[in-house]
XYZ file of C-alpha atoms in Angstrom:
299
model
C -13.338 22.777 -13.459
C -13.253 21.886 -9.768
C -10.576 19.522 -8.540
C -11.722 15.895 -8.868
C -12.878 14.217 -5.690
C -11.017 11.141 -4.453
C -12.926 7.911 -4.129
C -14.167 6.814 -0.736
C -15.278 3.683 1.129
C -18.785 3.907 -0.317
C -17.395 3.157 -3.783
C -17.270 -0.217 -5.513
C -13.652 0.491 -6.414
C -12.738 0.621 -2.738
C -14.539 -2.624 -2.189
C -12.876 -4.568 -4.976
C -9.812 -2.964 -6.580
C -7.405 -3.782 -3.745
C -8.683 -7.360 -3.462
C -5.846 -9.923 -3.516
C -7.769 -11.948 -6.097
C -6.685 -9.270 -8.533
C -3.218 -10.838 -8.572
C -4.732 -13.662 -10.609
C -5.260 -11.067 -13.332
C -1.746 -9.591 -13.203
C -0.605 -11.388 -16.349
C -3.876 -10.473 -18.064
C -3.504 -6.784 -17.228
C 0.172 -6.613 -18.215
C -0.348 -8.325 -21.544
C -3.532 -6.419 -22.407
C -1.730 -3.149 -21.687
C 1.343 -4.100 -23.698
C -0.758 -4.956 -26.739
C -1.423 -1.239 -27.138
C 1.132 -0.061 -29.735
C 2.386 2.940 -27.765
C 2.416 1.211 -24.431
C 4.128 -1.897 -25.794
C 6.831 0.221 -27.414
C 7.421 2.109 -24.180
C 7.809 -1.124 -22.234
C 10.108 -2.619 -24.850
C 12.395 0.415 -25.009
C 12.308 1.768 -21.469
C 11.185 -0.816 -18.924
C 13.368 -3.081 -16.778
C 10.282 -5.041 -15.764
C 11.586 -8.339 -17.119
C 14.670 -8.189 -14.888
C 12.621 -8.056 -11.682
C 9.042 -9.087 -12.417
C 7.776 -9.767 -8.921
C 9.445 -6.738 -7.345
C 8.091 -4.415 -10.027
C 4.593 -5.865 -9.725
C 4.421 -5.597 -5.952
C 5.914 -2.115 -5.673
C 3.590 -0.830 -8.430
C 0.552 -1.994 -6.455
C 1.210 0.623 -3.770
C 1.049 3.926 -5.712
C -1.518 2.689 -8.261
C -3.718 1.430 -5.437
C -3.050 4.648 -3.566
C -4.824 6.718 -6.213
C -7.944 4.763 -5.227
C -7.372 4.445 -1.488
C -5.374 7.455 -0.273
C -8.390 9.721 0.339
C -7.336 13.389 0.684
C -3.797 12.384 -0.373
C -4.925 10.551 -3.535
C -4.339 13.522 -5.855
C -0.742 13.784 -4.626
C -0.266 10.055 -5.239
C -1.752 10.457 -8.727
C 0.722 13.243 -9.559
C 3.534 10.969 -8.427
C 2.309 8.120 -10.656
C 1.896 10.476 -13.597
C 5.434 11.768 -13.045
C 6.844 8.283 -13.496
C 5.717 8.476 -17.140
C 7.074 11.887 -18.144
C 10.187 10.655 -19.953
C 8.747 7.481 -21.513
C 8.613 8.443 -25.177
C 10.241 7.616 -28.472
C 9.685 6.024 -31.859
C 8.594 2.408 -32.221
C 9.834 -0.214 -34.701
C 7.344 0.976 -37.330
C 8.330 4.624 -37.068
C 5.337 5.682 -34.962
C 5.969 8.224 -32.253
C 4.664 7.442 -28.769
C 4.526 8.995 -25.308
C 3.273 7.290 -22.159
C 1.217 10.392 -21.306
C -0.541 10.486 -24.654
C -4.188 10.394 -23.507
C -5.114 7.446 -25.731
C -2.214 5.403 -24.359
C -2.612 6.438 -20.729
C -6.367 5.847 -20.736
C -5.970 2.362 -22.220
C -3.773 1.325 -19.292
C -6.321 2.831 -16.916
C -9.165 1.074 -18.730
C -7.638 -2.314 -17.980
C -7.542 -1.393 -14.283
C -11.187 -0.319 -14.369
C -12.164 -3.686 -15.829
C -10.319 -5.689 -13.133
C -13.101 -5.577 -10.497
C -15.625 -6.649 -13.122
C -13.529 -9.666 -14.092
C -12.801 -10.566 -10.461
C -16.506 -10.727 -9.727
C -17.504 -12.309 -13.018
C -15.073 -15.203 -12.663
C -14.258 -15.487 -8.937
C -17.223 -14.000 -7.116
C -20.731 -12.679 -7.726
C -21.077 -10.971 -11.143
C -22.030 -7.300 -11.156
C -25.372 -6.148 -12.472
C -25.422 -3.683 -15.369
C -26.326 -0.936 -12.889
C -23.273 -1.777 -10.792
C -21.081 -1.718 -13.888
C -22.427 1.743 -14.719
C -21.570 2.878 -11.215
C -18.130 1.273 -11.291
C -17.336 2.902 -14.613
C -18.347 6.336 -13.309
C -16.013 5.763 -10.351
C -13.265 4.794 -12.774
C -13.617 8.128 -14.561
C -13.528 9.943 -11.220
C -10.314 8.048 -10.425
C -8.816 8.834 -13.858
C -9.439 12.581 -13.457
C -7.050 12.635 -10.492
C -4.122 12.093 -12.883
C -4.784 15.362 -14.697
C -4.447 13.696 -18.113
C -6.852 14.782 -20.860
C -10.226 13.035 -20.792
C -10.582 13.360 -24.587
C -10.552 9.565 -25.216
C -12.757 8.708 -22.219
C -16.160 7.286 -23.225
C -18.983 9.113 -21.421
C -20.768 6.075 -19.983
C -20.630 2.305 -19.586
C -22.409 1.575 -22.864
C -19.957 3.744 -24.803
C -17.049 2.179 -22.932
C -18.163 -1.288 -24.030
C -18.017 -0.124 -27.651
C -14.606 1.434 -27.038
C -13.322 -1.777 -25.439
C -14.542 -3.908 -28.343
C -12.967 -1.524 -30.874
C -9.627 -1.602 -29.048
C -9.600 -5.400 -28.853
C -10.604 -5.883 -32.494
C -8.882 -3.026 -34.292
C -6.086 -1.450 -32.228
C -4.291 -3.997 -30.045
C -1.298 -5.751 -31.584
C 0.673 -8.948 -31.133
C 4.094 -7.543 -30.237
C 7.320 -8.435 -28.478
C 6.385 -6.769 -25.173
C 3.203 -8.840 -24.975
C 4.934 -12.114 -25.761
C 7.654 -11.321 -23.234
C 5.057 -10.763 -20.505
C 3.459 -14.122 -21.275
C 6.814 -15.940 -21.257
C 7.072 -16.834 -17.562
C 8.418 -20.396 -17.602
C 11.722 -19.152 -16.138
C 10.183 -16.687 -13.704
C 11.871 -16.255 -10.334
C 10.234 -17.362 -7.097
C 7.485 -15.055 -5.862
C 8.368 -13.353 -2.563
C 5.743 -15.375 -0.660
C 7.668 -18.572 -1.566
C 11.147 -17.333 -0.700
C 11.372 -20.154 1.881
C 11.042 -22.758 -0.889
C 14.373 -24.369 -1.911
C 15.495 -23.336 -5.387
C 15.490 -26.885 -6.812
C 11.844 -27.316 -5.787
C 10.893 -24.028 -7.390
C 12.627 -24.992 -10.642
C 10.464 -28.115 -10.641
C 7.255 -26.298 -9.696
C 7.511 -23.193 -11.857
C 6.682 -24.905 -15.171
C 3.202 -26.092 -14.083
C 2.763 -22.799 -12.212
C 3.577 -20.829 -15.354
C 1.378 -22.924 -17.610
C -1.567 -22.653 -15.236
C -1.159 -18.888 -14.923
C -0.990 -18.453 -18.700
C -3.997 -20.775 -19.137
C -6.000 -18.634 -16.727
C -4.931 -15.497 -18.572
C -6.003 -16.914 -21.930
C -9.410 -17.729 -20.453
C -9.863 -14.137 -19.298
C -8.993 -12.599 -22.666
C -11.769 -11.307 -24.908
C -12.180 -13.630 -27.875
C -10.758 -11.097 -30.402
C -7.565 -10.921 -28.341
C -7.244 -14.704 -28.278
C -7.595 -14.739 -32.052
C -5.045 -11.941 -32.426
C -2.508 -13.903 -30.385
C -3.370 -17.238 -31.991
C -4.377 -18.832 -28.681
C -6.779 -21.751 -28.324
C -9.615 -21.920 -25.778
C -11.992 -24.868 -25.758
C -15.374 -25.582 -24.205
C -13.574 -27.889 -21.752
C -11.232 -25.056 -20.759
C -14.238 -22.821 -20.153
C -15.873 -25.418 -17.899
C -12.678 -25.859 -15.898
C -12.355 -22.097 -15.443
C -15.960 -21.893 -14.185
C -15.309 -24.680 -11.655
C -12.113 -23.021 -10.455
C -13.889 -19.682 -10.140
C -16.772 -21.118 -8.129
C -14.393 -22.876 -5.761
C -12.414 -19.692 -5.201
C -15.589 -17.661 -4.665
C -16.724 -20.080 -1.947
C -13.320 -20.161 -0.267
C -13.010 -16.372 -0.367
C -16.043 -15.999 1.892
C -14.001 -17.601 4.675
C -11.126 -15.118 4.419
C -11.225 -12.415 7.132
C -12.015 -8.949 5.759
C -8.609 -7.378 6.425
C -6.733 -10.266 4.852
C -8.604 -9.876 1.587
C -6.796 -6.625 0.798
C -3.423 -5.381 -0.353
C -1.595 -3.429 2.429
C -2.337 0.019 0.923
C -6.043 -0.817 0.698
C -6.054 -2.504 4.114
C -4.549 0.629 5.682
C -7.258 2.764 4.066
C -10.023 0.603 5.542
C -8.333 0.816 8.938
C -8.157 4.616 8.742
C -11.817 4.732 7.748
C -12.795 2.553 10.712
C -10.757 4.584 13.195
C -8.263 1.810 13.880
C -5.335 4.039 12.850
C -5.106 7.858 12.697
C -6.452 9.460 9.527
C -3.071 11.165 8.997
C -0.997 8.017 9.564
C 1.894 7.679 7.081
C 0.923 5.918 3.878
C 1.983 2.286 3.665
C 4.837 1.869 1.180
C 6.349 -1.198 -0.431
C 8.835 -3.216 1.659
C 12.531 -2.761 0.894
C 12.679 -6.230 -0.697
C 10.601 -4.891 -3.605
C 12.782 -1.856 -4.325
C 14.977 -1.736 -7.432
C 18.776 -1.935 -7.134
C 20.238 1.019 -5.232
C 21.817 2.551 -8.328
C 18.417 2.775 -10.064
C 16.195 4.029 -7.238
C 16.168 7.606 -8.536
C 15.130 6.490 -12.019
C 11.349 6.752 -12.582
């Protein structure tokens, strides 16, 4: 089989995956991923995510986004991301063996990323047509092939993926400690963008911030997931989410193009438009997002 082609600026993934609105789905993506038995066990037993939530989130955006946006260097970025998962394996609380590179586990994490642009546009923009979803899904498979992980669990088309997604949400995902820990953000540290805010003010503000973020996440869950987690979502909640989404969609039209994107994506658009050299160094996460010095060689 020929080497998979990287995605380019003509793709829907380029247009939407690196969109800053995706941060509104960070809690959704993390919790949906952790509900997978193997992935949740790996996070519970191996991850230090809960010690440095914001730093881990923002430094992960760079290589994951790079597999979409790095053009001729995307395959190299994909190998790097895959390498982070080599040693994440073990036995969970119920005696089930797991490995982060098991195709079923790895594809589930990828599937949540493929769904992100659809949710962004469904709730905070202009919903995709079914034809666009077909195209986006095909691009997601093209992206997944760059990792070199088996495509055995990958549904062949959008219709089959919808059945896969429903099966996962109804029959496979679990309510586990890793998921509940992700959703427990009432004591979360200040996000880097608010580092200027005095600590006492953040301690006052973080409770409504956390509750609003969790509320938004609950609204984005598929109904079977809400039932699995015992979470309530009312008709009034749904109306409020629609109003919030419409307001954000209108406001987003006023944001300049470059400012809509994460730095790795923004750099890719600039390379494509000739504003920086095509071989310019890839944009990496700022030092403030790096782990403690003694753990920087630990994948």
